[in-house]
């Protein structure tokens, strides 16, 4: 499975490791760097898909790193991390080649939304998802197995093996997208924010209760016993996991 690789360049140990934990929990691959020199070395040594770049770092500033990266790669998305109220930093960062900036302190939802947005603008998110679909055998047209169910994306129907005799069950477009996204990430814990961003879009302003309601309705269609689900299980305080071993 193809995983997006993010370089996190931040000299504050707490912020850097916090970013690593957040991004890894969202299934990103992460390389941390504690100063500008290490950031450039990591960028040159590894295949990086996105850079989170603090401005005030030892050895080389974020501005210098951004300019150097742009001489090597004009496409890789760069998000600058700026101090609150430092408008000039934002302007210089954008002129240095950054795609976006985020002001400290920032919320997890805002950070993930901005990452998703720049990846989509760069076309990388679509490319990576396409690679993942190939790896998992998902197609927009062909049937696939999800848990104990056979899913037909063309007809928006599924046939749960738990129902005897087998009957076709209608699913909505959003339920199909949820099934496909879970199927692309077997065994991974997917946060509610990730699912909302992917299925509803980053501009969605509703609450996670909407997601929970959709999951509850979907479970009634795919689970043998919806009250004790086995296919899509809840990871309390985080989100949901697709248990592909039930296939």
Short mmCIF file of C-alpha atoms in Angstrom, two decimals:
data_model
loop_
_atom_site.label_atom_id
_atom_site.label_comp_id
_atom_site.label_asym_id
_atom_site.label_seq_id
_atom_site.Cartn_x
_atom_site.Cartn_y
_atom_site.Cartn_z
CA UNK A 1 0.00 0.00 0.00
CA UNK A 2 1.34 3.43 -0.93
CA UNK A 3 1.72 5.83 2.01
CA UNK A 4 2.23 9.58 1.82
CA UNK A 5 5.59 10.54 3.33
CA UNK A 6 5.75 13.81 5.30
CA UNK A 7 8.91 15.60 6.45
CA UNK A 8 8.37 17.46 9.74
CA UNK A 9 11.06 20.12 10.33
CA UNK A 10 10.58 21.67 13.78
CA UNK A 11 13.19 22.46 16.45
CA UNK A 12 10.79 22.35 19.43
CA UNK A 13 10.93 18.75 20.68
CA UNK A 14 7.40 18.72 22.08
CA UNK A 15 5.81 20.17 18.95
CA UNK A 16 7.87 17.96 16.63
CA UNK A 17 7.04 14.72 18.41
CA UNK A 18 3.41 15.77 18.80
CA UNK A 19 3.19 16.29 15.04
CA UNK A 20 4.82 12.91 14.44
CA UNK A 21 2.30 11.18 16.71
CA UNK A 22 -0.68 12.92 15.09
CA UNK A 23 0.41 12.23 11.53
CA UNK A 24 1.38 8.61 12.17
CA UNK A 25 -2.02 8.04 13.80
CA UNK A 26 -3.52 9.23 10.48
CA UNK A 27 -1.47 6.58 8.61
CA UNK A 28 1.09 9.00 7.18
CA UNK A 29 4.75 8.01 7.07
CA UNK A 30 6.77 10.67 8.92
CA UNK A 31 10.43 11.72 9.02
CA UNK A 32 11.27 14.28 11.75
CA UNK A 33 14.10 16.83 11.56
CA UNK A 34 15.21 19.08 14.42
CA UNK A 35 16.99 21.77 12.40
CA UNK A 36 17.30 23.15 8.88
CA UNK A 37 20.42 21.17 7.96
CA UNK A 38 18.86 17.86 8.98
CA UNK A 39 15.69 18.81 7.12
CA UNK A 40 17.61 19.33 3.88
CA UNK A 41 19.58 16.12 4.38
CA UNK A 42 16.36 14.17 4.91
CA UNK A 43 14.73 15.76 1.87
CA UNK A 44 17.69 14.85 -0.34
CA UNK A 45 17.94 11.32 1.05
CA UNK A 46 14.29 10.29 1.07
CA UNK A 47 11.28 10.45 -1.22
CA UNK A 48 9.21 13.16 0.48
CA UNK A 49 5.62 13.93 -0.56
CA UNK A 50 4.94 16.95 1.70
CA UNK A 51 6.99 19.22 3.99
CA UNK A 52 5.85 20.81 7.26
CA UNK A 53 8.42 23.52 7.84
CA UNK A 54 8.96 25.67 10.93
CA UNK A 55 10.44 29.11 10.25
CA UNK A 56 12.69 29.67 13.27
CA UNK A 57 15.13 26.76 13.27
CA UNK A 58 18.88 26.50 14.02
CA UNK A 59 21.49 25.91 11.29
CA UNK A 60 19.10 26.99 8.50
CA UNK A 61 15.85 28.89 8.75
CA UNK A 62 12.63 27.59 7.29
CA UNK A 63 12.84 30.30 4.63
CA UNK A 64 16.27 29.06 3.52
CA UNK A 65 15.15 25.43 3.52
CA UNK A 66 12.06 26.31 1.50
CA UNK A 67 14.13 28.17 -1.12
CA UNK A 68 16.61 25.28 -1.40
CA UNK A 69 13.84 22.72 -1.76
CA UNK A 70 12.29 24.81 -4.52
CA UNK A 71 15.54 24.78 -6.49
CA UNK A 72 15.38 20.95 -6.38
CA UNK A 73 11.64 20.32 -6.58
CA UNK A 74 9.04 22.86 -7.70
CA UNK A 75 6.07 20.55 -7.07
CA UNK A 76 6.37 19.09 -3.56
CA UNK A 77 3.81 20.79 -1.26
CA UNK A 78 5.29 22.90 1.56
CA UNK A 79 3.33 24.17 4.56
CA UNK A 80 5.08 26.75 6.75
CA UNK A 81 4.53 26.82 10.52
CA UNK A 82 4.41 30.47 11.64
CA UNK A 83 4.14 32.27 14.98
CA UNK A 84 0.87 33.94 15.87
CA UNK A 85 0.57 37.45 14.45
CA UNK A 86 3.75 37.32 12.37
CA UNK A 87 2.13 38.45 9.11
CA UNK A 88 5.47 39.25 7.45
CA UNK A 89 6.64 35.67 8.07
CA UNK A 90 3.62 34.42 6.14
CA UNK A 91 4.32 36.79 3.25
CA UNK A 92 8.03 35.87 3.07
CA UNK A 93 7.17 32.19 3.36
CA UNK A 94 4.79 32.32 0.42
CA UNK A 95 7.33 34.30 -1.64
CA UNK A 96 9.93 31.67 -0.75
CA UNK A 97 7.82 29.01 -2.41
CA UNK A 98 5.52 27.71 0.34
CA UNK A 99 2.06 26.51 -0.71
CA UNK A 100 0.33 27.35 2.55
CA UNK A 101 0.97 28.34 6.15
CA UNK A 102 -0.57 27.49 9.49
CA UNK A 103 -0.33 29.66 12.60
CA UNK A 104 0.79 28.28 15.97
CA UNK A 105 -0.92 27.16 18.09
CA UNK A 106 -3.11 25.18 15.72
CA UNK A 107 -5.77 22.51 16.12
CA UNK A 108 -5.43 18.95 14.85
CA UNK A 109 -8.47 19.29 12.59
CA UNK A 110 -7.08 22.45 10.95
CA UNK A 111 -3.67 20.84 10.42
CA UNK A 112 -5.09 17.70 8.81
CA UNK A 113 -7.48 19.75 6.66
CA UNK A 114 -4.65 21.92 5.32
CA UNK A 115 -2.51 18.85 4.58
CA UNK A 116 -5.39 17.23 2.72
CA UNK A 117 -6.04 20.47 0.81
CA UNK A 118 -2.47 20.97 -0.46
CA UNK A 119 -2.17 17.30 -1.39
CA UNK A 120 -5.37 17.54 -3.41
CA UNK A 121 -4.23 20.74 -5.11
CA UNK A 122 -0.96 19.08 -6.04
CA UNK A 123 -2.80 16.05 -7.43
CA UNK A 124 -0.77 13.79 -5.15
CA UNK A 125 -3.68 12.63 -2.99
CA UNK A 126 -5.55 11.40 -6.07
CA UNK A 127 -2.43 9.65 -7.36
CA UNK A 128 -1.76 7.93 -4.03
CA UNK A 129 -5.36 6.85 -3.63
CA UNK A 130 -5.23 5.42 -7.13
CA UNK A 131 -2.14 3.42 -6.20
CA UNK A 132 -3.89 2.16 -3.08
CA UNK A 133 -6.92 1.09 -5.06
CA UNK A 134 -4.71 -1.00 -7.30
CA UNK A 135 -3.07 -2.61 -4.30
CA UNK A 136 -6.35 -3.58 -2.65
CA UNK A 137 -8.16 -4.64 -5.81
CA UNK A 138 -10.81 -1.92 -5.55
CA UNK A 139 -12.46 -0.71 -8.72
CA UNK A 140 -15.21 1.77 -9.38
CA UNK A 141 -16.96 -0.91 -11.42
CA UNK A 142 -16.10 -4.40 -10.21
CA UNK A 143 -17.51 -6.25 -7.23
CA UNK A 144 -15.32 -6.78 -4.18
CA UNK A 145 -15.61 -8.48 -0.80
CA UNK A 146 -16.02 -6.37 2.32
CA UNK A 147 -16.24 -8.34 5.53
CA UNK A 148 -18.90 -10.99 4.87
CA UNK A 149 -20.48 -8.94 2.09
CA UNK A 150 -20.17 -8.80 -1.68
CA UNK A 151 -20.32 -5.16 -2.80
CA UNK A 152 -21.30 -3.99 -6.29
CA UNK A 153 -20.23 -0.34 -6.83
CA UNK A 154 -22.09 -0.04 -10.13
CA UNK A 155 -25.51 -0.96 -8.73
CA UNK A 156 -25.02 0.47 -5.19
CA UNK A 157 -25.98 -2.87 -3.71
CA UNK A 158 -24.39 -5.39 -1.41
CA UNK A 159 -25.20 -8.98 -0.52
CA UNK A 160 -24.45 -9.87 3.12
CA UNK A 161 -23.57 -13.54 3.61
CA UNK A 162 -25.08 -13.36 7.09
CA UNK A 163 -28.57 -13.08 5.59
CA UNK A 164 -30.20 -16.36 4.61
CA UNK A 165 -31.34 -16.60 1.97
CA UNK A 166 -28.91 -13.99 0.53
CA UNK A 167 -30.68 -10.80 -0.49
CA UNK A 168 -29.48 -7.61 -2.14
CA UNK A 169 -29.40 -4.55 0.09
CA UNK A 170 -29.37 -1.00 -1.26
CA UNK A 171 -26.57 1.30 -0.10
CA UNK A 172 -26.25 5.06 -0.54
CA UNK A 173 -23.41 6.80 -2.35
CA UNK A 174 -21.92 7.94 0.96
CA UNK A 175 -22.16 4.43 2.42
CA UNK A 176 -20.36 3.10 -0.65
CA UNK A 177 -17.61 5.71 -0.21
CA UNK A 178 -17.23 4.71 3.43
CA UNK A 179 -16.99 1.03 2.48
CA UNK A 180 -14.41 1.75 -0.23
CA UNK A 181 -12.29 3.93 2.03
CA UNK A 182 -12.32 1.36 4.82
CA UNK A 183 -11.44 -1.34 2.28
CA UNK A 184 -8.46 0.74 1.13
CA UNK A 185 -7.15 0.90 4.72
CA UNK A 186 -7.59 -2.61 6.20
CA UNK A 187 -6.72 -2.94 9.87
CA UNK A 188 -5.87 0.75 10.27
CA UNK A 189 -7.44 2.98 12.90
CA UNK A 190 -9.08 5.83 10.98
CA UNK A 191 -9.91 8.94 12.99
CA UNK A 192 -13.27 10.62 12.71
CA UNK A 193 -11.58 13.72 11.24
CA UNK A 194 -9.94 11.62 8.52
CA UNK A 195 -13.23 9.98 7.57
CA UNK A 196 -15.09 13.30 7.56
CA UNK A 197 -12.40 14.92 5.38
CA UNK A 198 -12.34 12.03 2.90
CA UNK A 199 -16.06 11.30 2.64
CA UNK A 200 -17.72 14.66 3.37
CA UNK A 201 -14.86 16.95 2.26
CA UNK A 202 -12.64 19.42 4.13
CA UNK A 203 -15.25 22.19 3.88
CA UNK A 204 -17.79 20.16 5.89
CA UNK A 205 -18.78 22.09 9.01
CA UNK A 206 -20.96 19.50 10.73
CA UNK A 207 -20.15 17.31 13.71
CA UNK A 208 -18.77 13.80 14.07
CA UNK A 209 -22.27 12.72 15.13
CA UNK A 210 -23.21 12.64 11.43
CA UNK A 211 -20.41 10.13 10.79
CA UNK A 212 -21.43 8.00 13.78
CA UNK A 213 -25.01 7.89 12.53
CA UNK A 214 -23.89 6.76 9.07
CA UNK A 215 -21.69 4.06 10.58
CA UNK A 216 -24.62 2.86 12.70
CA UNK A 217 -26.88 2.61 9.62
CA UNK A 218 -24.15 0.86 7.61
CA UNK A 219 -23.63 -1.69 10.38
CA UNK A 220 -27.30 -2.66 10.16
CA UNK A 221 -26.68 -3.63 6.54
CA UNK A 222 -23.35 -5.44 6.84
CA UNK A 223 -23.09 -6.87 10.35
CA UNK A 224 -24.61 -10.17 11.47
CA UNK A 225 -25.25 -8.54 14.87
CA UNK A 226 -25.08 -4.73 14.59
CA UNK A 227 -25.03 -4.26 18.37
CA UNK A 228 -21.76 -6.22 18.56
CA UNK A 229 -20.04 -5.32 15.27
CA UNK A 230 -17.15 -7.37 13.90
CA UNK A 231 -16.50 -5.78 10.50
CA UNK A 232 -16.33 -2.08 11.44
CA UNK A 233 -15.36 -1.72 15.09
CA UNK A 234 -15.16 1.42 17.22
CA UNK A 235 -11.81 2.56 18.62
CA UNK A 236 -12.98 4.68 21.52
CA UNK A 237 -11.77 8.26 21.55
CA UNK A 238 -10.30 7.99 18.04
CA UNK A 239 -12.53 6.55 15.32
CA UNK A 240 -13.09 3.21 13.55
CA UNK A 241 -11.20 0.18 12.27
CA UNK A 242 -12.09 -2.18 9.38
CA UNK A 243 -11.32 -5.74 10.42
CA UNK A 244 -10.48 -7.22 7.03
CA UNK A 245 -9.73 -10.63 8.55
CA UNK A 246 -13.49 -11.20 8.61
CA UNK A 247 -13.42 -11.52 4.83
#
